[in-house]
Coordinates of C-alpha atoms in Angstrom, one line a residue:
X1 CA 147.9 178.0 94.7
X2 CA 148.0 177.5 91.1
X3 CA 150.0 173.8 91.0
X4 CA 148.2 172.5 93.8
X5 CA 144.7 173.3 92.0
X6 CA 146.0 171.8 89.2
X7 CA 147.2 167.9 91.2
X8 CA 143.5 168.1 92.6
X9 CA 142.1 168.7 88.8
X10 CA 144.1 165.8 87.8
X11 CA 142.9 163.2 90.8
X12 CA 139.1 164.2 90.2
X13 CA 139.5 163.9 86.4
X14 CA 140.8 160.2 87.2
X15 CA 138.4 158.9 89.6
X16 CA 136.0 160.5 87.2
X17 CA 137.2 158.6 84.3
X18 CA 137.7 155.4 86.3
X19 CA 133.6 155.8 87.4
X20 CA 133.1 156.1 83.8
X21 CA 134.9 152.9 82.2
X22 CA 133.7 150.6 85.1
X23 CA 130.3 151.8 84.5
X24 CA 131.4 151.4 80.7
X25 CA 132.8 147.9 81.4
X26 CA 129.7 147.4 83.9
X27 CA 127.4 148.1 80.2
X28 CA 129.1 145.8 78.4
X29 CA 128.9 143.2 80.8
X30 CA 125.1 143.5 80.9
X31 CA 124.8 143.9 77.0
X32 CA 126.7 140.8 76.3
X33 CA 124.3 139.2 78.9
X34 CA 121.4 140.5 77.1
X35 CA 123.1 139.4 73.6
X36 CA 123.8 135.6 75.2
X37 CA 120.0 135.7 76.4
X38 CA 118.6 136.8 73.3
X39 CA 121.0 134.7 71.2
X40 CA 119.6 131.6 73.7
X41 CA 115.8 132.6 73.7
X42 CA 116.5 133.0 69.6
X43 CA 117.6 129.2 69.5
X44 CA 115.3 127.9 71.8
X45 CA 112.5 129.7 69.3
X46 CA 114.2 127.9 66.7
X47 CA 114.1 124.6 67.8
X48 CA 110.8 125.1 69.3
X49 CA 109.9 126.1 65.7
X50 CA 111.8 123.3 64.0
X51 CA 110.9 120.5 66.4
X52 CA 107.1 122.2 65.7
X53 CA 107.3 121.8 61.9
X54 CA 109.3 118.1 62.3
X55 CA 106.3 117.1 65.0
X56 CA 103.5 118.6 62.1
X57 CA 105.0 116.5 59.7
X58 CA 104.9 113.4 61.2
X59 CA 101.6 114.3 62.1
X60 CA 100.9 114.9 58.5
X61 CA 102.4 111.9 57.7
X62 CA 100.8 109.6 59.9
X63 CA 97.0 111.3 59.5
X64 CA 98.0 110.3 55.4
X65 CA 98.7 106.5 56.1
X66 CA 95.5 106.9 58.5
X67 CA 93.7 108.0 55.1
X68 CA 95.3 105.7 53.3
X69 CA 94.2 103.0 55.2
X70 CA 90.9 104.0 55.6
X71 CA 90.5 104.0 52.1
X72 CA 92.0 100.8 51.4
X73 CA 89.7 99.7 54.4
X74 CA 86.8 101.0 52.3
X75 CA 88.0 99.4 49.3
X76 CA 87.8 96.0 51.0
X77 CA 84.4 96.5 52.5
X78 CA 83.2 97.8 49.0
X79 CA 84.6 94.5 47.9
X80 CA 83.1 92.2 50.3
X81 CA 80.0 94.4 49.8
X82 CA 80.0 93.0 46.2
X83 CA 80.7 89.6 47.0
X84 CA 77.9 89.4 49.8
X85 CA 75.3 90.9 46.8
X86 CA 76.6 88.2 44.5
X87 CA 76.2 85.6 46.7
X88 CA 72.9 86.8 47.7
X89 CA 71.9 86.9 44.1
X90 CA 73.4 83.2 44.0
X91 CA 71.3 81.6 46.6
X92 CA 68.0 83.5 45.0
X93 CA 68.7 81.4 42.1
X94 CA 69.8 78.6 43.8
X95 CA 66.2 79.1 45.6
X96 CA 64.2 79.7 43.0
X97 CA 65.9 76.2 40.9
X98 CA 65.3 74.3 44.2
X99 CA 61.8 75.2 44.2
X100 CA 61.2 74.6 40.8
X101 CA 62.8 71.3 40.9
X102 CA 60.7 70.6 44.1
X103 CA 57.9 71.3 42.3
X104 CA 58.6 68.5 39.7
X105 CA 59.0 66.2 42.5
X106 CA 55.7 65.1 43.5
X107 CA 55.9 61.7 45.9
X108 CA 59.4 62.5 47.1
X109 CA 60.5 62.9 50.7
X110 CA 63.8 64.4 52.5
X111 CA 65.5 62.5 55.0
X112 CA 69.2 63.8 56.2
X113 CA 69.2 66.0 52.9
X114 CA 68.9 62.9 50.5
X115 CA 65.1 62.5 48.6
X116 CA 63.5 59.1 48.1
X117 CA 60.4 58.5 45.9
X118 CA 58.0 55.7 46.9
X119 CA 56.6 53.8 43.6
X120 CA 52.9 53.4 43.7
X121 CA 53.5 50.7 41.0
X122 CA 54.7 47.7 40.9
X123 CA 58.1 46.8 38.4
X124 CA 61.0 43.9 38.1
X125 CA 64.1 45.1 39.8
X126 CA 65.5 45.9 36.3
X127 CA 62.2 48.4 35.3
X128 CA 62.4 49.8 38.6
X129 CA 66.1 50.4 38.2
X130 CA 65.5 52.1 34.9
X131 CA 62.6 54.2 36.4
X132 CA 65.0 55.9 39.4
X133 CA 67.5 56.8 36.1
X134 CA 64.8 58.5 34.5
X135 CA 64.0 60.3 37.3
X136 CA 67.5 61.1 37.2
X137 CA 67.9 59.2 40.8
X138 CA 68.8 55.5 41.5
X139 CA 67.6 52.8 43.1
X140 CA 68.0 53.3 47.2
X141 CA 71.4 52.5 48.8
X142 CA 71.1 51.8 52.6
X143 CA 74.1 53.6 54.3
X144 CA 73.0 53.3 58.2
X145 CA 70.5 51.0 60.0
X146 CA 69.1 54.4 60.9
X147 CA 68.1 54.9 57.3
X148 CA 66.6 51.8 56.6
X149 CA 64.4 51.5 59.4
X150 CA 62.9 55.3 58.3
X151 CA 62.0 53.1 55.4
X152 CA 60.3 50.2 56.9
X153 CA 57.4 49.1 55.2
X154 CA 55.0 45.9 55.6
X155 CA 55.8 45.1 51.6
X156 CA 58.2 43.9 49.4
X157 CA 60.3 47.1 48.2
X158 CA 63.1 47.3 45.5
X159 CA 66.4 48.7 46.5
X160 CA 69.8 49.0 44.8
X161 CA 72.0 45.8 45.8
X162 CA 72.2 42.8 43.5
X163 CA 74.9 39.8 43.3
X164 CA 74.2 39.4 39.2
X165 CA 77.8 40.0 38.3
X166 CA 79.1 37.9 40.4
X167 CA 77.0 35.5 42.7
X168 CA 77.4 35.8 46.3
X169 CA 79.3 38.8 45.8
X170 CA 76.4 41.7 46.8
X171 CA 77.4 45.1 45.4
X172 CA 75.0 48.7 45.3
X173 CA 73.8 50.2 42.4
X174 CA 76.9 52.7 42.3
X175 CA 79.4 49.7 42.8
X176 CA 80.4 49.7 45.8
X177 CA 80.6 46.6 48.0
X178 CA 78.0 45.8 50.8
X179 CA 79.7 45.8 53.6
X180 CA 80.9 43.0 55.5
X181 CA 78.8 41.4 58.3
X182 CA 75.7 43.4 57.2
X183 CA 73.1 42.8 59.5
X184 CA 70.2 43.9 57.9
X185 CA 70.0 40.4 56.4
X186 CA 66.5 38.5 57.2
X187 CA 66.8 35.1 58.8
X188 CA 69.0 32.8 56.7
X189 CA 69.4 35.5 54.0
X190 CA 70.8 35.9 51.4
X191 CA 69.5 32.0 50.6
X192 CA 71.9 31.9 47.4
X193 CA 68.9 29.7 45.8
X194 CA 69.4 30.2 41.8
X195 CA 68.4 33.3 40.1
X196 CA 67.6 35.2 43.7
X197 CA 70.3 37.7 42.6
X198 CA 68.4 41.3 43.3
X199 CA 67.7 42.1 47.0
X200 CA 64.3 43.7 48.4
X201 CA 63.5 45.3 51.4
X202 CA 60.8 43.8 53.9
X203 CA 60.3 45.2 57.6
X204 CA 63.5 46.7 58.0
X205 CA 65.3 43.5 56.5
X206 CA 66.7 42.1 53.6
X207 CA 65.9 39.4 51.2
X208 CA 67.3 38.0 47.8
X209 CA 64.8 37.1 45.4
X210 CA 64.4 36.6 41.6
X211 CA 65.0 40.0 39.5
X212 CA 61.8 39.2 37.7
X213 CA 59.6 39.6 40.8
X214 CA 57.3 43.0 40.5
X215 CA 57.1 45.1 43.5
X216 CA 57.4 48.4 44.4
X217 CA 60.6 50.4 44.3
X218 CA 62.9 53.4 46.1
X219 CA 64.2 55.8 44.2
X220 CA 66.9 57.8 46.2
X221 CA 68.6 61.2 44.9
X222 CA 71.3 63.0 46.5

């Protein structure tokens, strides 16, 4: 009775400690599970928390050029800011000369941005030339048949073109040439009779006649 009590001791103490390492074994199993999903859920916190603080400072980063630029931005508006007030400034006294030299210019007129002065008096083509210097202008030089027939007038007028250099060679005040084929010409003008070496304006046309012939004059200032 003894020995085979003993046999059956022996066979539950086995199956007992075979229950025990496979639940052992079963443990580990789940503990090193847990471990690997810790150790994964630790990592992905990590690079969650890395690729956070990487992502925040290229944030940072970019919202300091966005400053940056902003500021550089208003360093240029500031600037043109300045520049607009100056130029403001400029064109008050640019005004204010305009109108004070518009007030010294009683008799003049403004045609396409140039002034002209009528004489009221009469001169020789060489006094009325003189006069338009003082006035700081000279005498009239036609550029367009436009702007001669604005100037038409029923009388004898001075204007700037005169062959006395050089007969038969017609050049303005300023020295340059009349142009060729100019049709401005009266009938059979320029005559070339002697001494008819300043041109006057009559009607829209031209005519050469003696520099010591008084009439009235155009002064023309650009």
């Amino acid at each position: 009775m003894c020995k085979t009590t003993s046999k059956g001791s022996d066979s539950v103490r086995n199956k007992t400690y075979k229950k025990v390492t496979a639940y052992l074994v079963l443990q580990c199993i789940l503990l090193l599970e847990a471990i690997i999903l810790l150790s994964i859920e630790h990592k992905t916190k990590a690079d969650i928390y890395e690729n956070g603080e990487e992502n925040f400072a290229n944030q940072k980063n970019t919202l300091r050029e966005e400053i940056e630029n902003l500021e550089t931005k208003k360093d240029g508006l500031q600037q043109e800011n300045n520049n607009a007030n100056k130029q403001k400034q400029q064109l008050k006294e640019e005004e204010k000369a305009l109108l004070k030299h518009l007030h010294g210019m009683d008799g003049w007129m403004c045609y396409q941005s140039v002034f002209y002065y009528m004489s009221t008096e009469t001169k020789n083509w060489t006094e009325s030339k003189k006069d338009c210097e003082q006035r700081g202008a000279s005498l009239m030089i036609i550029n367009s048949k436009e702007e001669h027939k604005f100037f038409k007038s029923d009388a004898n007028v001075w204007i700037g073109l005169t062959d006395k250099n050089e007969e038969r060679k017609w050049k303005w005040v300023d020295g340059s040439e009349l142009a060729t084929g100019f049709s401005s010409w009266g009938p059979g003008e320029p005559n070339g009779l002697q001494g008819e070496s300043c041109a006057a304006s009559f009607s829209a046309e031209l005519y050469d006649f003696s520099c010591s012939e008084t009439f009235n004059w155009i002064c023309e200032r650009k």
